Amino acid sequence: MPKEKQSLAFRLKSYVSEFSDSNGPVFTTDGKILYCKLCDSKVGSDRKFNVQQHIDTAKHKAAIKRKQNQNQFVLQKTQQQLLKIPNQTTLRKGYVNDIYEDTLVKIRSFIFGKKIWVSIDETTDSAGRYVANPEGVRHDDILLFLSDAAPYMVRAGKSLNIFYTKMIYVTCIVHAFYRVAEQIRGHYSKVDKIIANVKKVFCKSPYRINCFKEKAPLLSLPPQPIIIRWGTWLKAAIYYCDNYELIRNIIQSFDKKDSVCVDNSQKY
């Protein structure tokens, strides 16, 4: 009975497993190429001999030596620092409370009699204390109160005017920018889907990243916007506007059966 031929992905995964060392896998793969993490380079993987040949190269051996030296250096430094740091129980029981009280005294003495502004959110510590603790501060000395534009914060800011009569309450303009950016994103749902799906196409895929660099060597990889950072989505939209045809051609060159995100991206 003829021996069944192994798939490329299975063979590459077996290389990753076989050539691991005590520190973990030396290679990584996305199912299409084998990548050496120590040398930061693609490795020939047609045969097991090619992988072994790479391991025997001077470059790879030097990378192993460099990694070992780095680990030894970090270990030595860590051990030296640990000798100087008291036990956490000692710090918690003998120092934390005193440091906390001393810090409050310093802050209160520094701002006493001075006009101040307050920036606050709903954050509390493990004891339920708020970030802003105006105890000991004269109410007439607080002139400005800054918060985000969440409805409950707006209501709280207006209510505080009763106690701090000279206080001016303003909301953060960056939060307003974020809400404007969200409105813009909401009007361009198709663009949003393109950005989200193409972001997934190149995420953790050395093979697709290499293909992109070969076909567009002068163009940076598609940006990976973070929604809560309002400017990143707008920059991504401009990027796709300027390079749409090139990005589309690269995406169309991938096999849609490889991944759902590739299939979804090719629909646009």
XYZ file of N, CA, C and O in Angstrom, residues 117-120 143-150 153-154 156-158 160-161 167-176:
116
model
N -6.826 72.814 39.862
C -7.830 72.218 38.990
C -7.865 70.718 39.263
O -6.902 70.141 39.757
N -8.968 70.087 38.953
C -9.175 68.675 39.262
C -9.547 67.921 37.991
O -10.435 68.342 37.250
N -8.842 66.824 37.737
C -9.194 65.909 36.647
C -9.563 64.581 37.280
O -8.809 64.047 38.094
N -10.709 64.035 36.907
C -11.229 62.883 37.643
C -11.947 61.910 36.715
O -12.477 62.291 35.680
N -10.835 75.759 41.001
C -11.336 76.655 39.958
C -11.760 75.925 38.687
O -12.540 76.460 37.909
N -11.229 74.721 38.470
C -11.518 74.018 37.215
C -11.697 72.530 37.480
O -10.940 71.926 38.239
N -12.703 71.951 36.845
C -12.962 70.517 36.956
C -13.063 69.937 35.552
O -13.881 70.370 34.748
N -12.203 68.951 35.255
C -12.136 68.354 33.924
C -12.489 66.878 33.998
O -11.976 66.148 34.843
N -13.375 66.428 33.098
C -13.722 65.003 33.030
C -14.047 64.653 31.587
O -14.041 65.514 30.705
N -14.348 63.369 31.346
C -14.799 62.999 30.007
C -16.256 63.435 29.831
O -16.860 64.008 30.737
N -16.809 63.136 28.656
C -18.150 63.641 28.340
C -19.244 62.601 28.537
O -20.327 62.730 27.967
N -18.959 61.573 29.326
C -20.001 60.589 29.621
C -21.162 61.280 30.340
O -20.937 62.156 31.181
N -20.959 61.647 34.065
C -19.917 62.565 34.511
C -20.372 64.012 34.337
O -20.058 64.883 35.154
N -21.112 64.267 33.269
C -21.639 65.619 33.052
C -22.604 65.993 34.176
O -22.552 67.107 34.716
N -22.627 64.739 37.182
C -21.850 64.887 38.418
C -21.143 66.236 38.457
O -21.099 66.903 39.501
N -20.593 66.641 37.307
C -19.895 67.926 37.256
C -20.807 69.093 37.566
O -20.434 70.021 38.297
N -22.018 69.048 37.038
C -22.973 70.125 37.307
C -23.406 70.124 38.773
O -23.605 71.188 39.374
N -21.597 69.195 41.308
C -20.497 69.648 42.164
C -20.403 71.168 42.243
O -19.777 71.708 43.163
N -20.985 71.856 41.282
C -20.963 73.322 41.318
C -21.646 73.882 42.563
O -21.372 75.012 42.984
N -15.877 76.921 40.771
C -15.356 75.918 39.844
C -16.028 76.018 38.477
O -17.246 76.149 38.371
N -15.215 75.953 37.432
C -15.708 75.882 36.058
C -15.589 74.436 35.593
O -14.520 73.828 35.696
N -16.673 73.884 35.096
C -16.661 72.483 34.665
C -16.565 72.409 33.144
O -17.347 73.031 32.426
N -15.575 71.649 32.650
C -15.409 71.453 31.205
C -15.194 69.967 30.930
O -14.694 69.230 31.778
N -15.595 69.548 29.741
C -15.375 68.159 29.328
C -14.175 68.089 28.389
O -13.857 69.054 27.697
N -13.539 66.941 28.366
C -12.316 66.747 27.590
C -12.618 66.806 26.089
O -13.499 66.098 25.592
N -11.870 67.625 25.368
C -12.113 67.781 23.935
C -11.722 66.524 23.157
O -12.290 66.225 22.109
N -10.761 65.763 23.695
C -10.353 64.529 23.019
C -11.507 63.530 22.985
O -11.698 62.810 22.007
N -12.283 63.504 24.065
C -13.456 62.628 24.088
C -14.459 63.055 23.020
O -15.109 62.219 22.391
N -14.555 64.355 22.794
C -15.441 64.850 21.733
C -14.923 64.423 20.360
O -15.702 64.029 19.482
